[in-house]
Short mmCIF file of C-alpha atoms in Angstrom, two decimals:
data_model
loop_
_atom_site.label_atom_id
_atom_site.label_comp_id
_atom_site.label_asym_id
_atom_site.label_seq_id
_atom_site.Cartn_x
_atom_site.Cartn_y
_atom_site.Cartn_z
CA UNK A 5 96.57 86.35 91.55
CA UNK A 6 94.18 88.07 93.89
CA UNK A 7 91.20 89.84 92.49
CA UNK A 8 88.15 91.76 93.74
CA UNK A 9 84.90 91.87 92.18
CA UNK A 10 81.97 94.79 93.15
CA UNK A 11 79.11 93.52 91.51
CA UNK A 12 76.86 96.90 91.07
CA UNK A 13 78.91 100.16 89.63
CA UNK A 14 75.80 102.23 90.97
CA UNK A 15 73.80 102.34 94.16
CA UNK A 16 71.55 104.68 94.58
CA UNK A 17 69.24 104.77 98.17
CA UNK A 18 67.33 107.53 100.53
CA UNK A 19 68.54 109.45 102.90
CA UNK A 20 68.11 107.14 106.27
CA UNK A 21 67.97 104.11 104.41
CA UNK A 22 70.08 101.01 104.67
CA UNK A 23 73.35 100.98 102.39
CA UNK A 24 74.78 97.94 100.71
CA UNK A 25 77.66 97.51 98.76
CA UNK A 26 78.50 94.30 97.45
CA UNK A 27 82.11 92.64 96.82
CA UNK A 28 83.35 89.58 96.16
CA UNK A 29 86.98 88.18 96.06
CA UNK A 30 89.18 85.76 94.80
CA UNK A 31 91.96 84.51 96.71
CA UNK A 32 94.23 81.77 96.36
CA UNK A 33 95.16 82.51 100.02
CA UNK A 34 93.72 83.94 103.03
CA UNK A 35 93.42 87.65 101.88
CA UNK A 36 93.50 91.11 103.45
CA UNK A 37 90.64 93.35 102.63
CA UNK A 38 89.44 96.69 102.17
CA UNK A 39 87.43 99.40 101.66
CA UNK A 40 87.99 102.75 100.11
CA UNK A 41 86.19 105.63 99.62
CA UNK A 42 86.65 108.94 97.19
CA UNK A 43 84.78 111.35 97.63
CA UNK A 44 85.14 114.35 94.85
CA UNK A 45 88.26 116.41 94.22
CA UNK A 46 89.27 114.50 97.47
CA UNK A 47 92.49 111.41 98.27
CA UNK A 48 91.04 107.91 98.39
CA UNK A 49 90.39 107.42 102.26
CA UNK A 50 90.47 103.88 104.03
CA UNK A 51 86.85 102.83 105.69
CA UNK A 52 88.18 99.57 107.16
CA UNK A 53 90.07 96.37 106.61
CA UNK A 54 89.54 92.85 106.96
CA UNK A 55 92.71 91.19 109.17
CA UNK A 56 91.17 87.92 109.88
CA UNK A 57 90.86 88.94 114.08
CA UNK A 58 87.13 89.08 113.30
CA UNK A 59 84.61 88.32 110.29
CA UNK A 60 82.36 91.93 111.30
CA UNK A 61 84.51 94.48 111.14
CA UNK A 62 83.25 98.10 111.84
CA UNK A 63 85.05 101.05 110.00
CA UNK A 64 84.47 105.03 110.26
CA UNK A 65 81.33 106.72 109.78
CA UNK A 66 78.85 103.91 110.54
CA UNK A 67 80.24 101.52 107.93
CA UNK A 68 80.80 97.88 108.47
CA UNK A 69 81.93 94.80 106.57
CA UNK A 70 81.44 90.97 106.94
CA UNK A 71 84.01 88.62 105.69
CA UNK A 72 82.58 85.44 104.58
CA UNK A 73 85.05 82.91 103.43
CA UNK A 74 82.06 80.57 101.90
CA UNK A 75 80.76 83.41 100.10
CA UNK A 76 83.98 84.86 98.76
CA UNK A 77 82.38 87.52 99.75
CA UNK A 78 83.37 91.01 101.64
CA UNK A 79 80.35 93.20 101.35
CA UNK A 80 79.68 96.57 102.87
CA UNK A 81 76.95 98.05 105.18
CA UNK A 82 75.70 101.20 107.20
CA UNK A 83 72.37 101.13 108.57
CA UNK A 84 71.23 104.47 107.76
CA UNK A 85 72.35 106.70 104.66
CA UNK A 86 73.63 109.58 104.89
CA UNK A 87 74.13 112.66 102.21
CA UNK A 88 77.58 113.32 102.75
CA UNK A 89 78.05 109.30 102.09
CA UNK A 90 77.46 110.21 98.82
CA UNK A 91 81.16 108.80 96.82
CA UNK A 92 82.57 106.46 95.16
CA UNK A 93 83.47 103.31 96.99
CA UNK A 94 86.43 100.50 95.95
CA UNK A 95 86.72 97.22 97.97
CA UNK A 96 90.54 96.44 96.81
CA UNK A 97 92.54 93.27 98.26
CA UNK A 98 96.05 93.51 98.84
CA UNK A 99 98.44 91.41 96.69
CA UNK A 100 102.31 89.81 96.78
CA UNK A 101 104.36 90.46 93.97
CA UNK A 102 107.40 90.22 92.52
CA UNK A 103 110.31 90.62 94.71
CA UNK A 104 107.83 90.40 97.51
CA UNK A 105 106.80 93.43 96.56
CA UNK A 106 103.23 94.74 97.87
CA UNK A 107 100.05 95.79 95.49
CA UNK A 108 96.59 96.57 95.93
CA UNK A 109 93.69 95.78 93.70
CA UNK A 110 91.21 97.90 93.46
CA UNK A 111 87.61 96.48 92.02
CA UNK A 112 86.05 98.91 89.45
CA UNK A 113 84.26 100.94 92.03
CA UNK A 114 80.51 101.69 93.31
CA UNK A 115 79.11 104.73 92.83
CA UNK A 116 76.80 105.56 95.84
CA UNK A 117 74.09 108.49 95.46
CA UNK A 118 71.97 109.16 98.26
CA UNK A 119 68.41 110.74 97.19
CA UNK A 120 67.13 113.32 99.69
CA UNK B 23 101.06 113.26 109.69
CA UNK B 24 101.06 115.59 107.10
CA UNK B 25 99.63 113.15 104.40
CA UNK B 26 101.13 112.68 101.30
CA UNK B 27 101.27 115.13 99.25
CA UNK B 28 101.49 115.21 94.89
CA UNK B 29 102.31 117.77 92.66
CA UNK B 30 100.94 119.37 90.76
CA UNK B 31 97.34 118.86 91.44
CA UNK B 32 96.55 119.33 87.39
CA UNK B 33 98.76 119.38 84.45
CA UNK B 34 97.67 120.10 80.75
CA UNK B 35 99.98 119.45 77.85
CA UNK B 36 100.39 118.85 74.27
CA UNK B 37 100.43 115.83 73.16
CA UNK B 38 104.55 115.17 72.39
CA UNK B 39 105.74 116.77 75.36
CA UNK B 40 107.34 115.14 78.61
CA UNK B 41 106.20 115.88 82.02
CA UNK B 42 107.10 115.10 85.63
CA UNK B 43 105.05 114.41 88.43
CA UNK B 44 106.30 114.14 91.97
CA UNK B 45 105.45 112.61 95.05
CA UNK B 46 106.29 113.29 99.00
CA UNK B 47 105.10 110.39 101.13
CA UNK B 48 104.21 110.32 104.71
CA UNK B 49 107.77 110.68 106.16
CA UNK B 50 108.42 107.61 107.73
CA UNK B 51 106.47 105.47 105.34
CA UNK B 52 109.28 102.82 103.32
CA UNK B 53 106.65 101.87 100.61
CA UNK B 54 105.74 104.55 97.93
CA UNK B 55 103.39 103.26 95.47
CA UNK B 56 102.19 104.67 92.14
CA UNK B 57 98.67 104.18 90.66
CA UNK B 58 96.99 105.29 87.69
CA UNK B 59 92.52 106.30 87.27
CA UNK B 60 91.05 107.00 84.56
CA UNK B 61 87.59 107.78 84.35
CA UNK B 62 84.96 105.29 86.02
CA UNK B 63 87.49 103.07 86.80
CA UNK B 64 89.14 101.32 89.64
CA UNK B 65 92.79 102.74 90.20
CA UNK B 66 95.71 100.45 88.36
CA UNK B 67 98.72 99.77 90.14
CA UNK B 68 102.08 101.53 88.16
CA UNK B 69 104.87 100.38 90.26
CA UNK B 70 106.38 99.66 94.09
CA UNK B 71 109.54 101.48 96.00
CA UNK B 72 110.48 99.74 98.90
CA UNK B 73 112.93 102.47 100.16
CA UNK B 74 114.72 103.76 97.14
CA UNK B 75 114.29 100.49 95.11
CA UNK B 76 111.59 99.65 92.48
CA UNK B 77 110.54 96.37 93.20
CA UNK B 78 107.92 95.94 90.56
CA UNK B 79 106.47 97.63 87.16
CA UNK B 80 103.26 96.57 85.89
CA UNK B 81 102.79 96.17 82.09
CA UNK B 82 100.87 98.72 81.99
CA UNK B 83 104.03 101.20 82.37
CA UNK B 84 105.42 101.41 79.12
CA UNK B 85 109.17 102.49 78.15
CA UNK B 86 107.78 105.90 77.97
CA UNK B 87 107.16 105.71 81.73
CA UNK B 88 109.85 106.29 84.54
CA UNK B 89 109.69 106.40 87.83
CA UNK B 90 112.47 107.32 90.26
CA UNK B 91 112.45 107.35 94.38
CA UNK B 92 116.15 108.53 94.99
CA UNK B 93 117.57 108.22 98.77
CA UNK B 94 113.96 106.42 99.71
CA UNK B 95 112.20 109.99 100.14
CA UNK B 96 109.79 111.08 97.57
CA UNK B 97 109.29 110.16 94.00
CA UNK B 98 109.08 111.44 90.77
CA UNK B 99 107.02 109.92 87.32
CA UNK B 100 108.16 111.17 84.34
CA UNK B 101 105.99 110.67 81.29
CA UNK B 102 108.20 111.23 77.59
CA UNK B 103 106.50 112.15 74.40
CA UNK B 104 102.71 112.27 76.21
CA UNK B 105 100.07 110.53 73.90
CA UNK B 106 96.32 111.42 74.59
CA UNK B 107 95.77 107.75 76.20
CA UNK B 108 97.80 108.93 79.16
CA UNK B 109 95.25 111.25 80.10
CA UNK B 110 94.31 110.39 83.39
CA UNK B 111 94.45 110.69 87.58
CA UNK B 112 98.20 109.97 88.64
CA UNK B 113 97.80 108.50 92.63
CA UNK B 114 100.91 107.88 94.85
CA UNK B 115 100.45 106.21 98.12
CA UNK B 116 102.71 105.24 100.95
CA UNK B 117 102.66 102.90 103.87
CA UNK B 118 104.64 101.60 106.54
CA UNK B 119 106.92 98.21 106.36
CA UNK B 120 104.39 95.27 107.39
CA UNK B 121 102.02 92.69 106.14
CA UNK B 122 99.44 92.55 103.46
CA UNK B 123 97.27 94.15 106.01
CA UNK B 124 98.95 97.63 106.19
CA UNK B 125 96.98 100.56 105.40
CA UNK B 126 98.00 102.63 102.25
CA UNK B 127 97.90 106.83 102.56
CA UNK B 128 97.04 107.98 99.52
CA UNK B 129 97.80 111.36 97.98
CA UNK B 130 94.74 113.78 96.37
CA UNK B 131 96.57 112.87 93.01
CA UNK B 132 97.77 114.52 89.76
CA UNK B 133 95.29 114.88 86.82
CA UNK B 134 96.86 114.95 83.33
CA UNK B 135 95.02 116.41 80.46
CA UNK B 136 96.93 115.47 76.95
CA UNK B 137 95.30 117.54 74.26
#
């Protein structure tokens, strides 16, 4: 079974500061990847997805990811911090199931707060 | 797209009584998903429609739990005899037919309150 793994469940940076956001998988096959965000009172929203064209892959709002298959790792970026980046953040990796039914797994979440 | 859309945005009941939650998916989406938050987690994945059929239940959906997607439109979750555990955000999502690398829409969600 696929699993994801976010290894800090806060984050807290300054404004115009680097983010970070650090994930790592487990796959028994090449997986697909993701990151979501949820911001308050608001639907989860997707930031990007890994689909193995290219290991950088750049989402909305500034945010990036690198897929590194040594690592197990799928961690995300932005260069500069932003208030309204302020959420909480869920890399998730998609899954088969039963019936070749679809899933995704969702890690336990990082919650990012962005200091003035 | 209009998004998918859940209803109702907030439910309180008593604990005992059955409620129903539905869900209208992005029209042309054939997957309608069901996923359950509770607080400070991760969102746990409830069950799969591929058109009108369930294709999967997780344990975590107990005989209490139903779920229905009739004629492959949207979806309803019925909880019977509510405990206080079931408290929680209720999150449908929908996608598109494709690989493991198709997006999922999700809705704003449902938020149950058992008191």
């Amino acid at each position: 079974a696929q699993s994801v793994t976010q290894l800090d469940s806060h984050v807290s940076v300054s404004e115009g500061t680097p983010v970070l956001l650090r994930c790592n998988y487990s796959s028994s096959y090449s997986p697909s990847l993701f990151w979501y965000v949820q911001h308050p009172n608001k639907g989860l929203q997707l930031l990007l997805k890994y689909t193995s064209a290219a290991t950088l892959v750049k989402g909305i709002n500034g945010f990036e990811a690198e897929f590194k298959k040594s690592e197990t790792s799928f961690h995300l970026t932005k260069p500069s911090a932003h208030m309204s980046d302020a959420a909480e953040y869920f890399c998730v990796v998609s899954d088969l199931g039963v019936d070749s039914s679809y899933k995704l797994i969702f890690g336990s979440g990082t919650r990012l707060l962005v200091r003035p | 797209d209009t998004g998918v859309s859940q209803d109702p945005r907030h439910k309180i009941t008593k604990r005992g009584q059955n409620v129903t939650f539905r869900c209208d998916p992005i029209s042309e989406h054939n997957r309608l998903y069901w996923y359950r938050q509770t607080l400070g987690q991760g969102p746990e994945f409830l069950t799969y429609f591929q058109n009108e059929a369930q294709l999967e239940k997780s344990r975590l959906l107990s005989d209490r739990f139903s779920a229905e997607r009739p004629k492959g439109s949207f979806s309803t979750l019925e909880i019977q005899r509510t405990e206080q555990g079931d408290s929680a955000m209720y999150l449908c999502a929908s996608s598109r037919v494709g690989g493991l690398n198709t997006e999922a829409f999700f809705g704003q969600g449902t938020r149950l309150t058992v008191v």
